[in-house]
Coordinates of C-alpha atoms in Angstrom, one line a residue:
X18 CA -23.4 17.9 -84.6
X19 CA -21.4 16.4 -81.8
X20 CA -18.6 18.9 -82.4
X21 CA -21.1 21.8 -82.3
X22 CA -22.5 20.7 -78.9
X23 CA -19.0 20.4 -77.4
X24 CA -18.1 23.8 -78.7
X25 CA -21.2 25.4 -77.2
X26 CA -20.7 23.7 -73.8
X27 CA -17.1 25.0 -73.7
X28 CA -18.2 28.5 -74.7
X29 CA -20.9 28.5 -72.0
X30 CA -18.5 27.4 -69.3
X31 CA -15.9 30.0 -70.3
X32 CA -18.5 32.8 -70.2
X33 CA -20.6 31.6 -67.2
X34 CA -17.7 31.0 -64.8
X35 CA -16.2 34.5 -64.8
X36 CA -19.7 36.0 -64.8
X37 CA -20.7 33.9 -61.8
X38 CA -17.6 34.8 -59.9
X39 CA -18.2 38.5 -60.5
X40 CA -21.8 38.4 -59.3
X41 CA -20.7 36.4 -56.2
X42 CA -18.0 38.9 -55.4
X43 CA -20.4 41.9 -55.5
X44 CA -23.0 40.0 -53.4
X45 CA -20.4 39.2 -50.8
X46 CA -19.0 42.7 -50.6
X47 CA -22.3 44.7 -50.6
X48 CA -24.6 42.3 -48.7
X49 CA -25.3 43.1 -45.0
X50 CA -24.5 40.4 -42.4
X51 CA -27.4 39.0 -40.5
X52 CA -27.5 39.1 -36.8
X53 CA -26.5 35.7 -35.2
X54 CA -29.2 34.5 -32.9
X55 CA -28.2 32.9 -29.6
X56 CA -29.1 29.2 -29.4
X57 CA -32.2 28.3 -27.5
X58 CA -31.2 26.9 -24.0
X59 CA -33.9 24.8 -22.3
X60 CA -33.7 22.8 -19.1
X61 CA -33.4 19.0 -19.4
X62 CA -37.0 18.4 -18.2
X63 CA -38.3 20.3 -21.2
X64 CA -36.5 18.2 -23.8
X65 CA -38.2 15.4 -25.7
X66 CA -37.0 11.8 -25.7
X67 CA -35.0 12.1 -28.9
X68 CA -33.1 15.2 -27.7
X69 CA -32.2 13.5 -24.4
X70 CA -31.0 10.4 -26.1
X71 CA -28.7 12.5 -28.3
X72 CA -27.0 14.2 -25.4
X73 CA -27.0 11.3 -22.9
X74 CA -23.5 9.9 -23.8
X75 CA -22.0 13.3 -23.1
X76 CA -23.4 13.7 -19.6
X77 CA -20.5 13.3 -17.1
X78 CA -20.7 10.4 -14.6
X79 CA -20.8 12.8 -11.6
X80 CA -24.3 13.8 -12.9
X81 CA -25.6 10.3 -13.7
X82 CA -24.0 8.5 -10.7
X83 CA -24.2 10.1 -7.3
X84 CA -21.2 8.1 -6.0
X85 CA -18.9 9.7 -8.5
X86 CA -17.2 12.9 -7.4
X87 CA -16.8 16.0 -9.6
X88 CA -13.1 16.7 -10.2
X89 CA -12.9 19.9 -12.2
X90 CA -9.9 20.9 -10.2
X91 CA -8.0 17.8 -11.3
X92 CA -8.9 18.4 -15.0
X93 CA -7.6 22.0 -14.6
X94 CA -4.4 20.5 -13.1
X95 CA -4.0 18.1 -16.0
X96 CA -4.5 21.0 -18.5
X97 CA -1.8 23.1 -16.9
X98 CA 0.6 20.2 -16.5
X99 CA -0.1 18.5 -19.9
X100 CA 2.8 20.1 -21.8
X101 CA 5.2 18.8 -19.3
X102 CA 3.5 15.4 -18.9
X103 CA 3.5 15.1 -22.7
X104 CA 7.3 15.4 -22.8
X105 CA 7.8 13.1 -19.8
X106 CA 5.5 10.4 -21.1
X107 CA 7.0 10.5 -24.6
X108 CA 10.5 10.3 -23.2
X109 CA 9.5 7.3 -21.1
X110 CA 7.9 5.7 -24.3
X111 CA 11.1 6.2 -26.2
X112 CA 13.4 4.7 -23.5
X113 CA 11.0 1.8 -23.0
X114 CA 10.6 0.9 -26.7
X115 CA 14.2 1.4 -27.7
X116 CA 15.4 -2.1 -26.5
X117 CA 12.2 -3.6 -27.9
X118 CA 13.0 -2.2 -31.4
X119 CA 16.6 -3.3 -31.1
X120 CA 15.5 -7.0 -30.9
X121 CA 14.0 -6.7 -34.5
X122 CA 17.0 -5.1 -36.1
X123 CA 18.5 -7.6 -38.6
X124 CA 15.4 -9.8 -38.6
X125 CA 12.9 -9.9 -41.5
X126 CA 15.2 -7.6 -43.5
X127 CA 14.5 -4.7 -41.0
X128 CA 17.3 -2.2 -40.9
X129 CA 15.9 0.4 -38.5
X130 CA 12.9 1.3 -36.4
X131 CA 12.5 4.7 -34.9
X132 CA 10.1 7.4 -34.0
X133 CA 10.1 10.3 -36.5
X134 CA 7.6 12.3 -34.4
X135 CA 6.3 11.5 -31.0
X136 CA 3.9 13.8 -29.2
X137 CA 0.6 13.3 -27.5
X138 CA -0.8 16.6 -28.7
X139 CA -2.3 19.5 -26.9
X140 CA -5.5 18.0 -25.6
X141 CA -5.2 16.2 -22.2
X142 CA -7.5 13.5 -21.0
X143 CA -10.7 14.5 -19.2
X144 CA -11.8 12.8 -16.0
X145 CA -15.6 12.8 -16.0
X146 CA -15.9 11.6 -12.4
X147 CA -14.0 9.9 -9.6
X148 CA -15.2 7.2 -7.2
X149 CA -13.2 6.4 -4.1
X150 CA -13.7 3.2 -2.1
X151 CA -13.3 2.6 1.6
X152 CA -11.8 -0.9 2.0
X153 CA -10.6 -0.9 5.7
X154 CA -7.3 -2.2 4.3
X155 CA -4.0 -0.4 4.1
X156 CA -4.7 0.8 0.6
X157 CA -6.4 3.6 -1.4
X158 CA -8.8 2.4 -4.2
X159 CA -10.3 4.8 -6.7
X160 CA -12.1 4.5 -10.1
X161 CA -11.7 7.4 -12.5
X162 CA -13.9 7.7 -15.7
X163 CA -11.4 8.8 -18.4
X164 CA -12.3 10.2 -21.8
X165 CA -9.5 11.2 -24.1
X166 CA -10.1 12.6 -27.6
X167 CA -6.6 13.6 -28.4
X168 CA -4.7 15.0 -31.3
X169 CA -1.4 13.1 -31.1
X170 CA 1.2 13.1 -33.7
X171 CA 3.0 9.7 -33.6
X172 CA 5.0 8.7 -36.6
X173 CA 7.0 5.5 -36.6
X174 CA 9.4 4.8 -39.5
X175 CA 10.3 1.3 -40.5
X176 CA 13.4 0.9 -42.7
X177 CA 12.8 -2.3 -44.7
X178 CA 15.8 -2.8 -47.1
X179 CA 15.8 0.4 -49.0
X180 CA 12.2 1.3 -48.4
X181 CA 11.1 3.6 -45.6
X182 CA 7.6 2.8 -44.4
X183 CA 5.9 5.6 -42.3
X184 CA 3.1 4.6 -39.9
X185 CA 1.2 7.5 -38.4
X186 CA -1.3 7.3 -35.6
X187 CA -4.0 10.0 -35.7
X188 CA -7.3 10.9 -34.1
X189 CA -6.9 8.8 -31.0
X190 CA -9.9 8.4 -28.8
X191 CA -9.9 6.3 -25.6
X192 CA -12.8 5.9 -23.1
X193 CA -11.9 3.7 -20.1
X194 CA -12.9 3.1 -16.5
X195 CA -9.8 1.7 -14.7
X196 CA -9.6 0.8 -11.0
X197 CA -6.4 2.2 -9.4
X198 CA -5.2 1.0 -6.1
X199 CA -2.3 2.5 -4.1
X200 CA -1.1 -0.3 -1.8
X201 CA 0.2 -1.0 0.7
X202 CA 0.3 2.3 2.4
X203 CA 3.6 2.7 4.2
X204 CA 5.3 5.5 6.3
X205 CA 7.9 6.1 3.6
X206 CA 7.4 8.8 0.9
X207 CA 5.4 8.7 -1.4
X208 CA 3.5 6.6 1.3
X209 CA 2.5 3.7 -1.0
X210 CA 4.6 0.8 -2.4
X211 CA 2.8 -0.1 -5.6
X212 CA 0.2 1.1 -8.1
X213 CA -2.1 -1.6 -9.1
X214 CA -4.3 -0.9 -12.2
X215 CA -7.1 -3.0 -13.7
X216 CA -9.9 -2.3 -16.1
X217 CA -13.4 -2.8 -14.9
X218 CA -14.9 -3.0 -18.4
X219 CA -13.6 -3.3 -21.9
X220 CA -12.3 0.1 -23.0
X221 CA -13.3 1.9 -26.2
X222 CA -10.3 2.7 -28.4
X223 CA -10.6 4.5 -31.7
X224 CA -7.8 5.8 -33.9
X225 CA -6.7 6.3 -37.5
X226 CA -3.6 4.6 -38.9
X227 CA -1.9 6.0 -42.0
X228 CA 0.6 4.0 -44.0
X229 CA 2.4 5.8 -46.8
X230 CA -0.2 8.6 -46.5
X231 CA -3.3 6.5 -46.8
X232 CA -5.6 5.6 -44.0
X233 CA -5.8 1.9 -43.8
X234 CA -8.6 2.0 -41.3
X235 CA -10.9 3.0 -44.1
X236 CA -10.5 -0.5 -45.6
X237 CA -13.9 -2.3 -45.2
X238 CA -13.8 -4.8 -42.4
X239 CA -10.3 -3.9 -41.1
X240 CA -11.5 -1.3 -38.7
X241 CA -13.9 -3.7 -36.9
X242 CA -11.2 -6.4 -36.9
X243 CA -8.6 -4.1 -35.3
X244 CA -11.1 -2.8 -32.7
X245 CA -12.0 -6.4 -31.6
X246 CA -8.4 -7.4 -31.5
X247 CA -7.4 -4.4 -29.3
X248 CA -10.3 -4.9 -26.9
X249 CA -9.6 -8.7 -26.6
X250 CA -5.9 -8.2 -26.0
X251 CA -6.4 -5.5 -23.3
X252 CA -9.1 -7.6 -21.6
X253 CA -6.8 -10.6 -21.4
X254 CA -4.1 -8.6 -19.8
X255 CA -5.7 -6.0 -17.6
X256 CA -9.5 -6.7 -17.3
X257 CA -10.3 -7.3 -13.6
X258 CA -9.2 -9.5 -11.8
X259 CA -6.1 -9.2 -14.0
X260 CA -3.9 -6.3 -12.9
X261 CA -0.9 -4.2 -14.0
X262 CA 1.5 -3.8 -11.1
X263 CA 3.7 -0.8 -11.1
X264 CA 6.3 -0.8 -8.3
X265 CA 7.0 2.6 -6.7
X266 CA 9.1 1.7 -3.7
X267 CA 11.8 -0.9 -3.6
X268 CA 11.1 -3.6 -0.9
X269 CA 14.4 -2.8 0.8
X270 CA 13.3 0.8 1.4
X271 CA 10.1 -0.2 3.2
X272 CA 10.6 0.4 6.9
X273 CA 7.8 -1.9 8.0
X274 CA 8.9 -5.5 8.6
X275 CA 6.4 -8.2 9.5
X276 CA 7.1 -10.9 12.2
X277 CA 8.6 -14.1 10.8
X278 CA 9.0 -16.1 13.9
X279 CA 9.4 -16.4 17.7
X280 CA 12.6 -16.6 19.7
X281 CA 12.2 -18.8 22.8
X282 CA 14.7 -17.8 25.4
X283 CA 15.3 -19.8 28.6
X284 CA 17.5 -17.9 31.1
X285 CA 18.9 -20.8 33.1
X286 CA 21.5 -19.5 35.6
X287 CA 24.4 -17.2 36.2
X288 CA 27.8 -18.0 37.8
X289 CA 30.3 -16.0 39.8
X290 CA 28.7 -12.6 39.4
X291 CA 30.3 -9.4 40.6
X292 CA 29.8 -8.2 44.2
X293 CA 27.9 -5.0 43.9
X294 CA 26.6 -4.5 47.4
X295 CA 28.5 -3.4 50.5
X296 CA 27.8 -6.8 52.2
X297 CA 29.7 -8.6 49.4
X298 CA 26.7 -9.9 47.4
X299 CA 24.3 -8.8 44.7
X300 CA 20.6 -8.9 43.8
X301 CA 20.7 -9.9 40.1
X302 CA 18.1 -9.8 37.4
X303 CA 18.4 -10.1 33.6
X304 CA 16.9 -7.8 30.9
X305 CA 16.4 -9.3 27.4
X306 CA 15.6 -7.5 24.2
X307 CA 16.1 -7.7 20.4
X308 CA 17.8 -5.0 18.4
X309 CA 15.6 -3.1 16.0
X310 CA 12.6 -3.2 18.4
X311 CA 11.1 -0.4 20.5
X312 CA 9.2 -2.7 22.8
X313 CA 10.0 -2.8 26.5
X314 CA 12.7 -5.3 27.5
X315 CA 11.7 -8.6 29.2
X316 CA 12.9 -9.0 32.8
X317 CA 13.6 -12.0 35.0
X318 CA 12.7 -12.1 38.7
X319 CA 15.2 -10.7 41.2
X320 CA 17.3 -13.1 43.1
X321 CA 18.2 -11.5 46.5
X322 CA 21.8 -11.9 47.8
X323 CA 22.9 -14.4 45.3
X324 CA 26.1 -14.5 43.1
X325 CA 25.1 -17.8 41.4
X326 CA 21.4 -17.4 40.8
X327 CA 19.1 -20.0 39.2
X328 CA 16.2 -18.6 37.2
X329 CA 15.0 -21.3 34.7
X330 CA 12.5 -18.7 33.3
X331 CA 11.1 -18.7 29.8
X332 CA 10.5 -15.8 27.5
X333 CA 9.3 -15.3 23.9
X334 CA 10.5 -12.5 21.6
X335 CA 9.0 -11.7 18.2
X336 CA 11.6 -11.9 15.4
X337 CA 11.3 -9.8 12.3
X338 CA 14.8 -10.3 10.7
X339 CA 16.7 -13.4 11.9
X340 CA 19.7 -12.5 9.7
X341 CA 20.4 -9.1 11.2
X342 CA 18.7 -9.0 14.7
X343 CA 20.7 -9.7 17.8
X344 CA 19.6 -10.8 21.3
X345 CA 20.8 -8.4 24.0
X346 CA 21.3 -9.6 27.5
X347 CA 22.1 -7.3 30.4
X348 CA 22.6 -8.4 34.0
X349 CA 21.8 -5.8 36.7
X350 CA 22.1 -5.6 40.4
X351 CA 18.7 -4.4 41.8
X352 CA 18.8 -1.4 44.1
X353 CA 15.9 -0.2 46.1
X354 CA 17.0 3.4 45.8
X355 CA 18.5 5.0 42.7
X356 CA 19.5 3.3 39.5
X357 CA 20.4 -0.3 39.1
X358 CA 24.0 -1.2 38.6
X359 CA 24.9 -3.2 35.5
X360 CA 27.0 -6.2 36.3
X361 CA 27.6 -7.3 32.7
X362 CA 26.2 -7.8 29.3
X363 CA 26.4 -10.1 26.2
X364 CA 25.0 -10.5 22.7
X365 CA 23.9 -13.4 20.6
X366 CA 23.3 -12.9 16.8
X367 CA 20.2 -14.8 15.7
X368 CA 21.9 -16.0 12.5
X369 CA 23.9 -18.5 14.5
X370 CA 20.8 -20.4 15.4
X371 CA 19.3 -23.2 13.4
X372 CA 15.5 -23.0 13.1
X373 CA 13.6 -25.3 15.4
X374 CA 16.8 -26.4 17.1
X375 CA 17.5 -25.7 20.8
X376 CA 21.0 -24.6 21.5
X377 CA 22.6 -23.9 24.9
X378 CA 25.0 -21.0 25.4
X379 CA 27.5 -20.3 28.2
X380 CA 28.6 -16.7 27.8
X381 CA 31.2 -14.6 29.6
X382 CA 29.7 -11.3 30.7
X383 CA 31.4 -8.1 29.4
X384 CA 31.5 -4.6 30.6
X385 CA 30.4 -3.0 27.3
X386 CA 30.1 -3.9 23.6
X387 CA 33.7 -3.3 22.7
X388 CA 35.0 -6.9 23.2
X389 CA 38.5 -5.9 21.9
X390 CA 39.1 -3.5 24.8
X391 CA 42.1 -5.0 26.6
X392 CA 41.9 -2.5 29.5
X393 CA 39.0 -4.3 31.1
X394 CA 39.9 -7.9 31.8
X395 CA 38.0 -8.1 35.0
X396 CA 36.0 -11.4 35.4
X397 CA 32.3 -10.6 35.5
X398 CA 30.9 -14.1 35.7
X399 CA 28.9 -16.1 33.1
X400 CA 25.3 -16.5 32.1
X401 CA 23.8 -19.8 30.8
X402 CA 20.7 -19.7 28.5
X403 CA 18.9 -21.9 25.9
X404 CA 17.7 -20.4 22.6
X405 CA 15.3 -21.8 20.1
X406 CA 14.2 -19.9 17.0
X407 CA 10.9 -21.1 15.6
X408 CA 9.8 -19.5 12.2
X409 CA 6.1 -19.1 11.5
X410 CA 4.5 -21.7 9.3
X411 CA 3.6 -20.6 5.8
X412 CA 0.2 -22.2 6.1
X413 CA -0.6 -20.7 9.5
X414 CA -3.3 -18.5 8.0
X415 CA -5.8 -21.3 8.8
X416 CA -6.4 -23.1 12.0
X417 CA -6.4 -26.9 11.6
X418 CA -7.8 -27.9 15.0
X419 CA -6.8 -28.2 18.6
X420 CA -3.0 -27.8 19.1
X421 CA -0.8 -29.1 21.9
X422 CA 1.1 -26.4 23.6
X423 CA 3.4 -28.3 26.1
X424 CA 6.7 -26.5 26.3
X425 CA 9.0 -29.5 26.6
X426 CA 12.2 -28.5 25.0
X427 CA 15.5 -30.2 25.5
X428 CA 18.4 -28.5 27.3
X429 CA 21.5 -30.1 25.8
X430 CA 23.6 -28.1 23.5
X431 CA 22.8 -28.6 19.8
X432 CA 19.9 -31.0 20.6
X433 CA 16.8 -30.6 18.5
X434 CA 13.5 -29.8 20.2
X435 CA 11.3 -32.7 20.7
X436 CA 9.3 -32.5 17.5
X437 CA 6.8 -29.8 16.5
X438 CA 4.4 -31.0 19.2
X439 CA 6.2 -29.1 21.9
X440 CA 5.8 -25.7 20.1
X441 CA 2.9 -26.4 17.8
X442 CA 0.4 -24.4 19.9
X443 CA 2.6 -21.3 20.2
X444 CA 1.9 -18.3 18.1
X445 CA 1.7 -14.5 17.7
X446 CA -1.5 -12.5 18.3
X447 CA -1.1 -9.2 16.4
X448 CA -3.6 -6.4 17.2
X449 CA -3.6 -3.4 15.0
X450 CA -5.8 -0.5 16.3
X451 CA -6.4 1.5 13.1
X452 CA -8.6 4.3 14.4
X453 CA -12.1 5.4 15.6
X454 CA -14.9 7.5 14.4
X455 CA -17.5 9.7 16.1
X456 CA -16.2 9.3 19.6
X457 CA -17.7 11.7 22.0
X458 CA -16.6 13.0 25.4
X459 CA -18.6 15.0 28.0
X460 CA -15.7 17.0 29.2
X461 CA -12.9 16.7 26.6
X462 CA -11.9 14.7 23.5
X463 CA -8.2 13.7 23.5
X464 CA -8.7 10.0 22.6
X465 CA -6.3 7.1 23.0
X466 CA -7.0 3.3 23.0
X467 CA -6.2 0.7 25.6
X468 CA -5.7 -3.0 24.7
X469 CA -6.3 -5.4 27.6
X470 CA -5.5 -9.1 27.2
X471 CA -4.5 -11.7 29.7
X472 CA -3.5 -9.2 32.3
X473 CA -1.4 -7.1 29.9
X474 CA -2.3 -3.5 29.2
X475 CA -1.0 -1.7 26.1
X476 CA -1.8 1.8 25.0
X477 CA -1.8 3.9 21.8
X478 CA -0.6 7.5 21.6
X479 CA -3.0 10.2 22.5
X480 CA -4.4 12.5 19.8
X481 CA -5.7 15.9 20.9
X482 CA -9.0 17.4 20.1
X483 CA -10.5 15.0 17.6
X484 CA -13.5 12.8 17.3
X485 CA -12.0 10.7 14.5
X486 CA -8.5 9.6 15.7
X487 CA -6.2 7.6 13.5
X488 CA -3.7 5.6 15.5
X489 CA -2.5 2.8 13.2
X490 CA -0.6 1.1 16.0
X491 CA 0.3 -2.6 16.4
X492 CA 0.6 -4.6 19.6
X493 CA 1.8 -8.2 19.8
X494 CA 1.2 -11.0 22.3
X495 CA 3.3 -14.2 22.1
X496 CA 1.1 -17.1 23.4
X497 CA 1.7 -20.8 24.2
X498 CA -1.8 -21.8 23.1
X499 CA -4.3 -20.5 20.5
X500 CA -6.6 -18.0 22.2
X501 CA -9.8 -20.0 21.8
X502 CA -12.8 -19.0 23.8
X503 CA -11.0 -15.8 24.9
X504 CA -11.9 -12.1 24.7
X505 CA -9.8 -9.1 24.1
X506 CA -11.0 -5.8 25.4
X507 CA -10.3 -2.5 23.7
X508 CA -11.3 0.8 25.4
X509 CA -11.2 4.2 24.0
X510 CA -10.3 6.8 26.6
X511 CA -9.8 10.5 26.8
X512 CA -7.3 12.3 29.0
X513 CA -7.3 16.0 29.7
X514 CA -4.0 17.7 28.8
X515 CA -3.9 19.8 32.0
X516 CA -4.4 18.8 35.6
X517 CA -8.0 18.2 36.6
X518 CA -10.0 16.0 39.0
X519 CA -11.8 14.6 35.9
X520 CA -8.6 14.0 33.9
X521 CA -9.7 10.7 32.4
X522 CA -13.0 9.8 30.7
X523 CA -14.2 6.6 29.0
X524 CA -15.5 7.1 25.4
X525 CA -16.6 3.5 24.9
X526 CA -15.3 0.0 24.7
X527 CA -15.6 -3.3 22.8
X528 CA -14.9 -6.9 23.6
X529 CA -13.9 -9.2 20.7
X530 CA -14.2 -12.9 20.7
X531 CA -10.9 -14.4 19.3
X532 CA -12.4 -17.7 18.0
X533 CA -12.9 -16.3 14.5
X534 CA -9.3 -15.0 14.5
X535 CA -7.9 -18.4 15.4
X536 CA -10.0 -20.3 12.8
X537 CA -9.6 -17.8 10.0
X538 CA -6.2 -16.4 10.7
X539 CA -7.4 -12.7 10.5
X540 CA -10.3 -10.4 11.0
X541 CA -10.5 -6.7 9.9
X542 CA -13.7 -5.0 11.0
X543 CA -15.3 -2.0 12.5
X544 CA -17.1 -2.4 15.8
X545 CA -19.7 -0.2 17.5
X546 CA -18.4 1.0 20.8
X547 CA -20.4 0.0 23.9
X548 CA -21.5 3.0 26.0
X549 CA -21.0 5.3 23.0
X550 CA -23.8 6.9 21.0
X551 CA -22.3 6.7 17.5
X552 CA -18.7 5.7 18.2
X553 CA -17.0 3.1 16.0
X554 CA -13.5 1.5 16.3
X555 CA -11.6 -0.1 13.4
X556 CA -9.5 -3.1 14.5
X557 CA -7.4 -5.7 12.6
X558 CA -6.3 -8.9 14.5
X559 CA -4.0 -11.7 13.2
X560 CA -3.1 -15.0 14.6
X561 CA 0.1 -16.6 13.2
X562 CA 1.2 -20.0 14.4
X563 CA 4.7 -21.5 14.6

């Protein structure tokens, strides 16, 4: 009976299968296709709650969050550039991982590790929105929302003894919201020195991993374990405030150098100067400057009809590189009409100075910089000066109380200055005028800024026809005492480019109390301009002590 049932089943299958295929073929060939109806499109407000919840994860951030910008142009750019970015990124991955793989060759019976295939696929990441922050610092901070459902083909081959193990990464999906900062901004292409990346939340990473053709991610419990491990590892490395720093410019290529100290110069006297006037005398004065600086030179007073003048005048110069900068000294004969005649010059490299030690120099004046020129052996006299290089304190960011600023340095050669007390109150006040916004003029708008402090007057460049000028100019004041209970005044002016009776016009001003700068070491704020309707000026001020 069992044999008969089996025979009948086999017979029914053998007859029914061809018969069913024949009927299906005729139905497929002779049946008429139905018209495909367009899907029903309804606005969001007509959808019910369940339908909205289904599509909510796919709504881009620029729709849900008003502070995210829509960047379709950037996605189009990535789409067009992706074939080239794919090759460039994969080449970088190969070069980066090659030395890492080499460390494991010979260990754990491993004979070789190499990529059999490495491509990121044809689908680029999609940026769902971009948020840009205004920080008032010299940086650019942005937060892109990135979704990447890619089709990469990454195959890694591990040669273990005589067995080749193939690991294939497939179906990669990454959802992340990194914070990218380009800082600091510098005037050297590409105009930023570093890329700093940090994750603002734990990323979502999903992928398949095939070993010997089988997907190990399908093993119960392993998928969840790998997911948690990846998220935990990435969070420990790059979750804010942890960062990934990618250097772009080498430090030696950055043209901006910050002040590192103050050079105290005391011009004592000169001896046996040349006779430049018809009456057999001269009216000497001295100009001082440091190489590598564009600031105006310092000048002593003029000593009328004196070939052996005594000055005993003190000056402070800001030092940015004590190893390479040189103090330039030029002695001139003052003339009421025409140019001043140079009586002689001399140089002192700052690297010969010992920090915080006063040293006296007696220098023979030269005609020019070529000291090996044997044709000019004319005696031009001597100049005597005292130099003290005082570097800034590393902890000068905070003010520790009243400082004593008596300038009581010794004058003997090689003698140390009388303790830190004599120079402890000195420091550098750095004023950076970044820019202004919404400045208005009745007659013209060609704005520039004036910085007025302790009788000194410094000016930025003029920018034509704009209400939002960007100056980004720094001015420095070397002081004997911290500027406690003092004000610095910054005026925004406009000047007509052509001649006119109303050539200058005030666009507003601000007076800043420097107490906070002294106590905190730095302020970086925007101030509303007085006598301006909507004008704002952005100023950064630093106080660095020696």
